mmCIF file of N, CA and C and ligand atoms in Angstrom:
data_model
loop_
_atom_site.group_PDB
_atom_site.id
_atom_site.type_symbol
_atom_site.label_atom_id
_atom_site.label_comp_id
_atom_site.label_asym_id
_atom_site.label_seq_id
_atom_site.Cartn_x
_atom_site.Cartn_y
_atom_site.Cartn_z
ATOM 1 N N MET J 1 -8.260 10.260 -32.043
ATOM 2 C CA MET J 1 -6.936 10.252 -31.431
ATOM 3 C C MET J 1 -6.951 10.951 -30.064
ATOM 4 N N PHE J 2 -7.620 12.128 -29.992
ATOM 5 C CA PHE J 2 -7.700 12.832 -28.713
ATOM 6 C C PHE J 2 -8.986 12.403 -28.005
ATOM 7 N N THR J 3 -8.863 11.966 -26.767
ATOM 8 C CA THR J 3 -10.052 11.444 -26.083
ATOM 9 C C THR J 3 -10.350 12.141 -24.761
ATOM 10 N N ARG J 4 -9.385 12.849 -24.200
ATOM 11 C CA ARG J 4 -9.629 13.433 -22.879
ATOM 12 C C ARG J 4 -8.730 14.647 -22.668
ATOM 13 N N ILE J 5 -9.287 15.712 -22.097
ATOM 14 C CA ILE J 5 -8.443 16.840 -21.691
ATOM 15 C C ILE J 5 -7.779 16.474 -20.369
ATOM 16 N N ASP J 6 -6.450 16.547 -20.338
ATOM 17 C CA ASP J 6 -5.722 16.272 -19.097
ATOM 18 C C ASP J 6 -5.671 17.521 -18.235
ATOM 19 N N HIS J 7 -5.330 18.654 -18.861
ATOM 20 C CA HIS J 7 -5.305 19.894 -18.096
ATOM 21 C C HIS J 7 -5.362 21.112 -19.004
ATOM 22 N N ILE J 8 -5.712 22.212 -18.388
ATOM 23 C CA ILE J 8 -5.606 23.529 -19.003
ATOM 24 C C ILE J 8 -4.452 24.227 -18.296
ATOM 25 N N GLY J 9 -3.495 24.740 -19.067
ATOM 26 C CA GLY J 9 -2.355 25.444 -18.493
ATOM 27 C C GLY J 9 -2.639 26.933 -18.424
ATOM 28 N N ILE J 10 -2.404 27.521 -17.249
ATOM 29 C CA ILE J 10 -2.690 28.939 -17.031
ATOM 30 C C ILE J 10 -1.439 29.615 -16.479
ATOM 31 N N ALA J 11 -1.029 30.690 -17.122
ATOM 32 C CA ALA J 11 0.149 31.448 -16.680
ATOM 33 C C ALA J 11 -0.280 32.446 -15.610
ATOM 34 N N VAL J 12 0.431 32.425 -14.492
ATOM 35 C CA VAL J 12 0.114 33.334 -13.388
ATOM 36 C C VAL J 12 1.401 33.995 -12.892
ATOM 37 N N ALA J 13 1.286 35.207 -12.403
ATOM 38 C CA ALA J 13 2.460 35.925 -11.907
ATOM 39 C C ALA J 13 2.831 35.458 -10.502
ATOM 40 N N ASP J 14 1.818 35.169 -9.687
ATOM 41 C CA ASP J 14 2.031 34.831 -8.278
ATOM 42 C C ASP J 14 1.334 33.503 -7.995
ATOM 43 N N LEU J 15 2.117 32.440 -7.822
ATOM 44 C CA LEU J 15 1.541 31.096 -7.690
ATOM 45 C C LEU J 15 0.697 30.962 -6.423
ATOM 46 N N ASP J 16 1.183 31.490 -5.315
ATOM 47 C CA ASP J 16 0.425 31.369 -4.058
ATOM 48 C C ASP J 16 -0.921 32.075 -4.156
ATOM 49 N N GLN J 17 -0.909 33.237 -4.761
ATOM 50 C CA GLN J 17 -2.159 33.983 -4.917
ATOM 51 C C GLN J 17 -3.120 33.222 -5.829
ATOM 52 N N ALA J 18 -2.590 32.630 -6.913
ATOM 53 C CA ALA J 18 -3.440 31.879 -7.845
ATOM 54 C C ALA J 18 -3.991 30.620 -7.172
ATOM 55 N N ILE J 19 -3.178 29.964 -6.343
ATOM 56 C CA ILE J 19 -3.656 28.780 -5.626
ATOM 57 C C ILE J 19 -4.807 29.164 -4.695
ATOM 58 N N ARG J 20 -4.683 30.320 -4.053
ATOM 59 C CA ARG J 20 -5.778 30.749 -3.179
ATOM 60 C C ARG J 20 -7.076 30.919 -3.973
ATOM 61 N N LEU J 21 -6.969 31.439 -5.193
ATOM 62 C CA LEU J 21 -8.164 31.608 -6.031
ATOM 63 C C LEU J 21 -8.768 30.249 -6.394
ATOM 64 N N TYR J 22 -7.955 29.343 -6.922
ATOM 65 C CA TYR J 22 -8.494 28.075 -7.435
ATOM 66 C C TYR J 22 -8.873 27.116 -6.306
ATOM 67 N N ARG J 23 -8.086 27.109 -5.221
ATOM 68 C CA ARG J 23 -8.367 26.183 -4.123
ATOM 69 C C ARG J 23 -9.415 26.770 -3.174
ATOM 70 N N ASP J 24 -9.160 27.980 -2.698
ATOM 71 C CA ASP J 24 -10.003 28.508 -1.627
ATOM 72 C C ASP J 24 -11.291 29.140 -2.166
ATOM 73 N N THR J 25 -11.206 29.857 -3.275
ATOM 74 C CA THR J 25 -12.397 30.502 -3.821
ATOM 75 C C THR J 25 -13.209 29.529 -4.670
ATOM 76 N N MET J 26 -12.542 28.765 -5.532
ATOM 77 C CA MET J 26 -13.260 27.869 -6.442
ATOM 78 C C MET J 26 -13.434 26.457 -5.875
ATOM 79 N N GLY J 27 -12.672 26.125 -4.853
ATOM 80 C CA GLY J 27 -12.884 24.854 -4.157
ATOM 81 C C GLY J 27 -12.241 23.635 -4.784
ATOM 82 N N MET J 28 -11.229 23.834 -5.624
ATOM 83 C CA MET J 28 -10.539 22.673 -6.204
ATOM 84 C C MET J 28 -9.465 22.180 -5.243
ATOM 85 N N ARG J 29 -9.183 20.875 -5.299
ATOM 86 C CA ARG J 29 -8.159 20.294 -4.441
ATOM 87 C C ARG J 29 -6.779 20.499 -5.061
ATOM 88 N N LEU J 30 -5.846 21.012 -4.259
ATOM 89 C CA LEU J 30 -4.453 21.138 -4.718
ATOM 90 C C LEU J 30 -3.816 19.763 -4.611
ATOM 91 N N SER J 31 -3.400 19.172 -5.744
ATOM 92 C CA SER J 31 -2.886 17.802 -5.683
ATOM 93 C C SER J 31 -1.383 17.705 -5.916
ATOM 94 N N HIS J 32 -0.771 18.785 -6.410
ATOM 95 C CA HIS J 32 0.662 18.685 -6.691
ATOM 96 C C HIS J 32 1.257 20.075 -6.845
ATOM 97 N N ARG J 33 2.529 20.204 -6.448
ATOM 98 C CA ARG J 33 3.249 21.454 -6.642
ATOM 99 C C ARG J 33 4.710 21.110 -6.893
ATOM 100 N N GLU J 34 5.313 21.763 -7.881
ATOM 101 C CA GLU J 34 6.649 21.347 -8.299
ATOM 102 C C GLU J 34 7.394 22.498 -8.970
ATOM 103 N N VAL J 35 8.673 22.645 -8.639
ATOM 104 C CA VAL J 35 9.541 23.565 -9.379
ATOM 105 C C VAL J 35 10.113 22.795 -10.561
ATOM 106 N N VAL J 36 9.932 23.333 -11.762
ATOM 107 C CA VAL J 36 10.475 22.711 -12.971
ATOM 108 C C VAL J 36 11.628 23.589 -13.441
ATOM 109 N N ASP J 37 12.842 23.255 -12.984
ATOM 110 C CA ASP J 37 14.008 24.094 -13.269
ATOM 111 C C ASP J 37 14.276 24.217 -14.765
ATOM 112 N N SER J 38 14.080 23.121 -15.497
ATOM 113 C CA SER J 38 14.381 23.132 -16.935
ATOM 114 C C SER J 38 13.508 24.129 -17.686
ATOM 115 N N GLN J 39 12.324 24.421 -17.156
ATOM 116 C CA GLN J 39 11.416 25.369 -17.807
ATOM 117 C C GLN J 39 11.363 26.707 -17.054
ATOM 118 N N ALA J 40 12.149 26.816 -15.994
ATOM 119 C CA ALA J 40 12.192 28.038 -15.190
ATOM 120 C C ALA J 40 10.808 28.453 -14.712
ATOM 121 N N LEU J 41 10.060 27.469 -14.199
ATOM 122 C CA LEU J 41 8.728 27.780 -13.684
ATOM 123 C C LEU J 41 8.426 26.938 -12.447
ATOM 124 N N GLU J 42 7.452 27.415 -11.692
ATOM 125 C CA GLU J 42 6.895 26.599 -10.625
ATOM 126 C C GLU J 42 5.450 26.337 -10.998
ATOM 127 N N ALA J 43 5.010 25.085 -10.840
ATOM 128 C CA ALA J 43 3.675 24.702 -11.285
ATOM 129 C C ALA J 43 2.889 24.091 -10.143
ATOM 130 N N ALA J 44 1.578 24.205 -10.222
ATOM 131 C CA ALA J 44 0.672 23.559 -9.275
ATOM 132 C C ALA J 44 -0.445 22.913 -10.073
ATOM 133 N N LEU J 45 -0.861 21.718 -9.634
ATOM 134 C CA LEU J 45 -1.997 21.035 -10.252
ATOM 135 C C LEU J 45 -3.152 21.017 -9.268
ATOM 136 N N LEU J 46 -4.325 21.411 -9.767
ATOM 137 C CA LEU J 46 -5.548 21.331 -8.967
ATOM 138 C C LEU J 46 -6.520 20.421 -9.698
ATOM 139 N N ASP J 47 -7.211 19.559 -8.940
ATOM 140 C CA ASP J 47 -8.089 18.563 -9.558
ATOM 141 C C ASP J 47 -9.415 19.187 -9.967
ATOM 142 N N ILE J 48 -9.834 18.852 -11.196
ATOM 143 C CA ILE J 48 -11.173 19.235 -11.649
ATOM 144 C C ILE J 48 -11.701 18.058 -12.468
ATOM 145 N N GLY J 49 -12.716 17.356 -11.942
ATOM 146 C CA GLY J 49 -13.157 16.110 -12.569
ATOM 147 C C GLY J 49 -11.992 15.142 -12.616
ATOM 148 N N ASP J 50 -11.788 14.479 -13.768
ATOM 149 C CA ASP J 50 -10.616 13.609 -13.872
ATOM 150 C C ASP J 50 -9.443 14.331 -14.557
ATOM 151 N N GLY J 51 -9.544 15.658 -14.650
ATOM 152 C CA GLY J 51 -8.459 16.455 -15.214
ATOM 153 C C GLY J 51 -7.942 17.458 -14.199
ATOM 154 N N HIS J 52 -7.175 18.421 -14.689
ATOM 155 C CA HIS J 52 -6.516 19.375 -13.801
ATOM 156 C C HIS J 52 -6.496 20.781 -14.387
ATOM 157 N N ILE J 53 -6.327 21.713 -13.501
ATOM 158 C CA ILE J 53 -5.873 23.041 -13.870
ATOM 159 C C ILE J 53 -4.388 23.082 -13.505
ATOM 160 N N GLU J 54 -3.545 23.486 -14.464
ATOM 161 C CA GLU J 54 -2.102 23.580 -14.229
ATOM 162 C C GLU J 54 -1.727 25.059 -14.169
ATOM 163 N N LEU J 55 -1.412 25.515 -12.982
ATOM 164 C CA LEU J 55 -0.977 26.908 -12.815
ATOM 165 C C LEU J 55 0.535 26.950 -12.966
ATOM 166 N N MET J 56 1.027 27.916 -13.723
ATOM 167 C CA MET J 56 2.474 28.036 -13.942
ATOM 168 C C MET J 56 2.900 29.468 -13.671
ATOM 169 N N SER J 57 3.903 29.613 -12.804
ATOM 170 C CA SER J 57 4.445 30.951 -12.558
ATOM 171 C C SER J 57 5.940 30.943 -12.889
ATOM 172 N N PRO J 58 6.441 32.043 -13.446
ATOM 173 C CA PRO J 58 7.847 32.077 -13.859
ATOM 174 C C PRO J 58 8.787 32.181 -12.662
ATOM 175 N N LEU J 59 9.951 31.510 -12.752
ATOM 176 C CA LEU J 59 10.972 31.672 -11.715
ATOM 177 C C LEU J 59 11.715 32.987 -11.901
ATOM 178 N N TYR J 60 11.791 33.456 -13.143
ATOM 179 C CA TYR J 60 12.356 34.774 -13.414
ATOM 180 C C TYR J 60 11.734 35.333 -14.691
ATOM 181 N N GLU J 61 11.894 36.643 -14.882
ATOM 182 C CA GLU J 61 11.185 37.323 -15.970
ATOM 183 C C GLU J 61 11.588 36.816 -17.350
ATOM 184 N N ASP J 62 12.886 36.558 -17.525
ATOM 185 C CA ASP J 62 13.379 36.175 -18.843
ATOM 186 C C ASP J 62 13.267 34.661 -19.039
ATOM 187 N N SER J 63 12.043 34.142 -18.870
ATOM 188 C CA SER J 63 11.767 32.720 -19.046
ATOM 189 C C SER J 63 10.551 32.609 -19.964
ATOM 190 N N VAL J 64 10.246 31.401 -20.377
ATOM 191 C CA VAL J 64 9.131 31.229 -21.325
ATOM 192 C C VAL J 64 7.835 31.804 -20.751
ATOM 193 N N ILE J 65 7.540 31.454 -19.503
ATOM 194 C CA ILE J 65 6.289 31.943 -18.912
ATOM 195 C C ILE J 65 6.387 33.420 -18.549
ATOM 196 N N GLY J 66 7.581 33.844 -18.114
ATOM 197 C CA GLY J 66 7.779 35.265 -17.820
ATOM 198 C C GLY J 66 7.554 36.127 -19.050
ATOM 199 N N LYS J 67 8.076 35.683 -20.174
ATOM 200 C CA LYS J 67 7.899 36.438 -21.428
ATOM 201 C C LYS J 67 6.457 36.390 -21.892
ATOM 202 N N PHE J 68 5.814 35.240 -21.698
ATOM 203 C CA PHE J 68 4.399 35.124 -22.080
ATOM 204 C C PHE J 68 3.568 36.150 -21.315
ATOM 205 N N ILE J 69 3.796 36.238 -20.003
ATOM 206 C CA ILE J 69 3.019 37.180 -19.183
ATOM 207 C C ILE J 69 3.343 38.616 -19.578
ATOM 208 N N ALA J 70 4.612 38.893 -19.873
ATOM 209 C CA ALA J 70 4.990 40.252 -20.290
ATOM 210 C C ALA J 70 4.287 40.638 -21.599
ATOM 211 N N ARG J 71 4.128 39.650 -22.479
ATOM 212 C CA ARG J 71 3.542 39.901 -23.801
ATOM 213 C C ARG J 71 2.017 39.935 -23.762
ATOM 214 N N LYS J 72 1.426 38.968 -23.068
ATOM 215 C CA LYS J 72 -0.027 38.789 -23.153
ATOM 216 C C LYS J 72 -0.758 38.967 -21.832
ATOM 217 N N GLY J 73 -0.012 39.079 -20.755
ATOM 218 C CA GLY J 73 -0.649 39.131 -19.441
ATOM 219 C C GLY J 73 -0.937 37.735 -18.928
ATOM 220 N N GLU J 74 -1.430 37.665 -17.705
ATOM 221 C CA GLU J 74 -1.779 36.368 -17.137
ATOM 222 C C GLU J 74 -2.968 35.794 -17.898
ATOM 223 N N GLY J 75 -3.073 34.471 -17.875
ATOM 224 C CA GLY J 75 -4.254 33.856 -18.486
ATOM 225 C C GLY J 75 -3.944 32.526 -19.132
ATOM 226 N N MET J 76 -4.872 32.050 -19.942
ATOM 227 C CA MET J 76 -4.744 30.726 -20.563
ATOM 228 C C MET J 76 -3.498 30.633 -21.423
ATOM 229 N N HIS J 77 -2.769 29.544 -21.236
ATOM 230 C CA HIS J 77 -1.498 29.347 -21.940
ATOM 231 C C HIS J 77 -1.555 28.165 -22.899
ATOM 232 N N HIS J 78 -2.098 27.032 -22.464
ATOM 233 C CA HIS J 78 -2.189 25.872 -23.352
ATOM 234 C C HIS J 78 -3.279 24.913 -22.912
ATOM 235 N N VAL J 79 -3.662 24.033 -23.851
ATOM 236 C CA VAL J 79 -4.588 22.940 -23.562
ATOM 237 C C VAL J 79 -3.825 21.641 -23.753
ATOM 238 N N ALA J 80 -3.954 20.724 -22.783
ATOM 239 C CA ALA J 80 -3.229 19.452 -22.838
ATOM 240 C C ALA J 80 -4.205 18.286 -22.900
ATOM 241 N N TYR J 81 -3.951 17.394 -23.839
ATOM 242 C CA TYR J 81 -4.776 16.201 -24.021
ATOM 243 C C TYR J 81 -3.996 14.976 -23.565
ATOM 244 N N ALA J 82 -4.658 14.085 -22.829
ATOM 245 C CA ALA J 82 -4.005 12.868 -22.343
ATOM 246 C C ALA J 82 -3.973 11.831 -23.456
ATOM 247 N N VAL J 83 -2.833 11.168 -23.590
ATOM 248 C CA VAL J 83 -2.703 10.059 -24.537
ATOM 249 C C VAL J 83 -2.047 8.882 -23.817
ATOM 250 N N PRO J 84 -2.385 7.646 -24.219
ATOM 251 C CA PRO J 84 -1.789 6.494 -23.543
ATOM 252 C C PRO J 84 -0.350 6.226 -23.972
ATOM 253 N N ASP J 85 0.018 6.640 -25.201
ATOM 254 C CA ASP J 85 1.353 6.349 -25.732
ATOM 255 C C ASP J 85 1.865 7.594 -26.445
ATOM 256 N N ILE J 86 2.771 8.322 -25.807
ATOM 257 C CA ILE J 86 3.199 9.628 -26.327
ATOM 258 C C ILE J 86 3.936 9.492 -27.654
ATOM 259 N N ASN J 87 4.741 8.442 -27.818
ATOM 260 C CA ASN J 87 5.496 8.305 -29.076
ATOM 261 C C ASN J 87 4.567 8.024 -30.251
ATOM 262 N N LEU J 88 3.596 7.154 -30.029
ATOM 263 C CA LEU J 88 2.600 6.859 -31.064
ATOM 264 C C LEU J 88 1.780 8.109 -31.373
ATOM 265 N N ALA J 89 1.355 8.802 -30.336
ATOM 266 C CA ALA J 89 0.535 10.005 -30.526
ATOM 267 C C ALA J 89 1.313 11.080 -31.284
ATOM 268 N N LEU J 90 2.612 11.224 -30.976
ATOM 269 C CA LEU J 90 3.445 12.205 -31.681
ATOM 270 C C LEU J 90 3.534 11.853 -33.169
ATOM 271 N N ARG J 91 3.760 10.583 -33.467
ATOM 272 C CA ARG J 91 3.824 10.156 -34.880
ATOM 273 C C ARG J 91 2.507 10.436 -35.589
ATOM 274 N N GLU J 92 1.391 10.086 -34.945
ATOM 275 C CA GLU J 92 0.080 10.273 -35.574
ATOM 276 C C GLU J 92 -0.234 11.750 -35.767
ATOM 277 N N ALA J 93 0.103 12.571 -34.764
ATOM 278 C CA ALA J 93 -0.184 14.000 -34.855
ATOM 279 C C ALA J 93 0.644 14.633 -35.972
ATOM 280 N N LYS J 94 1.914 14.228 -36.080
ATOM 281 C CA LYS J 94 2.762 14.743 -37.166
ATOM 282 C C LYS J 94 2.206 14.338 -38.525
ATOM 283 N N ALA J 95 1.807 13.075 -38.635
ATOM 284 C CA ALA J 95 1.256 12.588 -39.904
ATOM 285 C C ALA J 95 -0.014 13.348 -40.268
ATOM 286 N N ALA J 96 -0.742 13.814 -39.260
ATOM 287 C CA ALA J 96 -1.997 14.536 -39.482
ATOM 288 C C ALA J 96 -1.755 16.028 -39.734
ATOM 289 N N GLY J 97 -0.481 16.478 -39.674
ATOM 290 C CA GLY J 97 -0.164 17.851 -40.025
ATOM 291 C C GLY J 97 0.118 18.777 -38.864
ATOM 292 N N MET J 98 0.090 18.254 -37.638
ATOM 293 C CA MET J 98 0.430 19.098 -36.488
ATOM 294 C C MET J 98 1.956 19.207 -36.398
ATOM 295 N N GLU J 99 2.443 20.413 -36.051
ATOM 296 C CA GLU J 99 3.888 20.669 -35.995
ATOM 297 C C GLU J 99 4.397 20.630 -34.561
ATOM 298 N N PRO J 100 5.150 19.589 -34.198
ATOM 299 C CA PRO J 100 5.686 19.553 -32.834
ATOM 300 C C PRO J 100 6.753 20.622 -32.616
ATOM 301 N N ILE J 101 6.766 21.208 -31.423
ATOM 302 C CA ILE J 101 7.823 22.150 -31.048
ATOM 303 C C ILE J 101 9.037 21.349 -30.578
ATOM 304 N N ASP J 102 8.769 20.264 -29.884
ATOM 305 C CA ASP J 102 9.838 19.380 -29.414
ATOM 306 C C ASP J 102 9.979 18.223 -30.404
ATOM 307 N N ALA J 103 11.223 17.895 -30.766
ATOM 308 C CA ALA J 103 11.448 16.769 -31.676
ATOM 309 C C ALA J 103 11.118 15.441 -30.995
ATOM 310 N N GLU J 104 11.386 15.389 -29.716
ATOM 311 C CA GLU J 104 11.151 14.172 -28.938
ATOM 312 C C GLU J 104 10.333 14.530 -27.708
ATOM 313 N N PRO J 105 9.546 13.586 -27.191
ATOM 314 C CA PRO J 105 8.850 13.859 -25.924
ATOM 315 C C PRO J 105 9.855 14.181 -24.826
ATOM 316 N N ARG J 106 9.452 15.052 -23.902
ATOM 317 C CA ARG J 106 10.337 15.355 -22.775
ATOM 318 C C ARG J 106 9.559 15.166 -21.475
ATOM 319 N N ILE J 107 10.289 15.196 -20.372
ATOM 320 C CA ILE J 107 9.662 14.962 -19.078
ATOM 321 C C ILE J 107 9.000 16.256 -18.612
ATOM 322 N N GLY J 108 7.726 16.163 -18.287
ATOM 323 C CA GLY J 108 6.976 17.305 -17.799
ATOM 324 C C GLY J 108 6.718 17.192 -16.311
ATOM 325 N N ILE J 109 5.733 17.914 -15.852
ATOM 326 C CA ILE J 109 5.408 17.923 -14.431
ATOM 327 C C ILE J 109 4.981 16.521 -13.987
ATOM 328 N N ARG J 110 5.321 16.169 -12.752
ATOM 329 C CA ARG J 110 4.942 14.898 -12.129
ATOM 330 C C ARG J 110 5.355 13.694 -12.986
ATOM 331 N N GLN J 111 6.550 13.796 -13.574
ATOM 332 C CA GLN J 111 7.153 12.692 -14.341
ATOM 333 C C GLN J 111 6.308 12.238 -15.536
ATOM 334 N N SER J 112 5.482 13.147 -16.051
ATOM 335 C CA SER J 112 4.733 12.825 -17.265
ATOM 336 C C SER J 112 5.660 12.986 -18.467
ATOM 337 N N LYS J 113 5.215 12.458 -19.606
ATOM 338 C CA LYS J 113 5.933 12.686 -20.868
ATOM 339 C C LYS J 113 5.075 13.603 -21.725
ATOM 340 N N VAL J 114 5.680 14.674 -22.257
ATOM 341 C CA VAL J 114 4.896 15.695 -22.947
ATOM 342 C C VAL J 114 5.533 16.109 -24.270
ATOM 343 N N VAL J 115 4.677 16.550 -25.179
ATOM 344 C CA VAL J 115 5.102 17.192 -26.423
ATOM 345 C C VAL J 115 4.183 18.378 -26.657
ATOM 346 N N PHE J 116 4.768 19.503 -27.056
ATOM 347 C CA PHE J 116 3.968 20.680 -27.401
ATOM 348 C C PHE J 116 3.932 20.856 -28.914
ATOM 349 N N PHE J 117 2.818 21.428 -29.396
ATOM 350 C CA PHE J 117 2.649 21.669 -30.823
ATOM 351 C C PHE J 117 2.469 23.152 -31.080
ATOM 352 N N HIS J 118 3.059 23.595 -32.191
ATOM 353 C CA HIS J 118 3.029 25.014 -32.518
ATOM 354 C C HIS J 118 1.607 25.494 -32.783
ATOM 355 N N PRO J 119 1.234 26.634 -32.180
ATOM 356 C CA PRO J 119 -0.135 27.145 -32.358
ATOM 357 C C PRO J 119 -0.515 27.387 -33.827
ATOM 358 N N ARG J 120 0.498 27.641 -34.690
ATOM 359 C CA ARG J 120 0.143 27.887 -36.099
ATOM 360 C C ARG J 120 -0.414 26.623 -36.756
ATOM 361 N N SER J 121 -0.172 25.459 -36.136
ATOM 362 C CA SER J 121 -0.700 24.211 -36.700
ATOM 363 C C SER J 121 -1.904 23.694 -35.921
ATOM 364 N N THR J 122 -2.311 24.456 -34.895
ATOM 365 C CA THR J 122 -3.410 23.989 -34.036
ATOM 366 C C THR J 122 -4.427 25.101 -33.782
ATOM 367 N N GLY J 123 -4.676 25.875 -34.803
ATOM 368 C CA GLY J 123 -5.736 26.876 -34.705
ATOM 369 C C GLY J 123 -5.491 27.967 -33.676
ATOM 370 N N GLY J 124 -4.213 28.284 -33.448
ATOM 371 C CA GLY J 124 -3.902 29.395 -32.555
ATOM 372 C C GLY J 124 -3.817 29.028 -31.089
ATOM 373 N N VAL J 125 -4.004 27.735 -30.776
ATOM 374 C CA VAL J 125 -3.944 27.303 -29.371
ATOM 375 C C VAL J 125 -2.696 26.447 -29.159
ATOM 376 N N LEU J 126 -1.805 26.879 -28.266
ATOM 377 C CA LEU J 126 -0.665 26.036 -27.907
ATOM 378 C C LEU J 126 -1.223 24.732 -27.343
ATOM 379 N N THR J 127 -0.838 23.627 -27.966
ATOM 380 C CA THR J 127 -1.446 22.329 -27.650
ATOM 381 C C THR J 127 -0.381 21.361 -27.162
ATOM 382 N N GLU J 128 -0.687 20.670 -26.077
ATOM 383 C CA GLU J 128 0.230 19.711 -25.462
ATOM 384 C C GLU J 128 -0.405 18.334 -25.500
ATOM 385 N N LEU J 129 0.388 17.337 -25.797
ATOM 386 C CA LEU J 129 -0.025 15.954 -25.568
ATOM 387 C C LEU J 129 0.753 15.463 -24.357
ATOM 388 N N VAL J 130 0.072 14.762 -23.467
ATOM 389 C CA VAL J 130 0.716 14.309 -22.239
ATOM 390 C C VAL J 130 0.385 12.841 -21.965
ATOM 391 N N GLN J 131 1.426 12.084 -21.694
ATOM 392 C CA GLN J 131 1.263 10.709 -21.209
ATOM 393 C C GLN J 131 1.571 10.746 -19.725
ATOM 394 N N PRO J 132 0.527 10.696 -18.895
ATOM 395 C CA PRO J 132 0.784 10.762 -17.449
ATOM 396 C C PRO J 132 1.639 9.587 -16.995
ATOM 397 N N SER J 133 2.394 9.770 -15.910
ATOM 398 C CA SER J 133 3.191 8.664 -15.378
ATOM 399 C C SER J 133 2.236 7.599 -14.837
ATOM 400 N N GLU J 134 2.762 6.401 -14.600
ATOM 401 C CA GLU J 134 1.923 5.255 -14.235
ATOM 402 C C GLU J 134 1.045 5.525 -13.004
ATOM 403 N N GLU J 135 1.585 6.294 -12.045
ATOM 404 C CA GLU J 135 0.833 6.508 -10.791
ATOM 405 C C GLU J 135 -0.321 7.476 -10.974
ATOM 406 N N HIS J 136 -0.320 8.210 -12.088
ATOM 407 C CA HIS J 136 -1.368 9.222 -12.243
ATOM 408 C C HIS J 136 -2.197 8.935 -13.467
HETATM 409 CO CO1 LIG G 201 0.828 21.526 -19.394
#
C-alpha cells in the first residue's frame, strides 16, 4: 500500500533560519513556501530526490506546532507517504488497523489532500498519507 515517502515533516521555531540550514548548508532546493492559516503554521518544502523535507514553524505559541516544540523541542514531527488515491488509501489503512486523526481527508500544503494517523496506531510515529495535487 505504501510505496514512496513524500516528505519528512520537521518542526522548527524559526523558518528562515531553518531554510538557511537546509538550502544553504545542505544544498537542497527551496521549492515552495506557504502560510497555512487553518493549521496556524508556515511551511516550506525543499526537494530531496523525488521527495521533500517539509519545515513547519508555528504562527503562534498556542498552536499544534507551537505546542509540539514547547513539549518536545524542534525536530522530526511526522513521516508522509504519497498515495495516488487518498480516499482509497484511507479506507485501506483503516481496515488494516491504522487510526485516522481526521475523519475525512483535508487540504494540506500546495493543495494536496492529506490524512494523519494517530501515533498509537503507527508505532509511535505521527504518519501522514498525502495525495499530491495534479501539478506535483
Ligand atoms: Co506533512
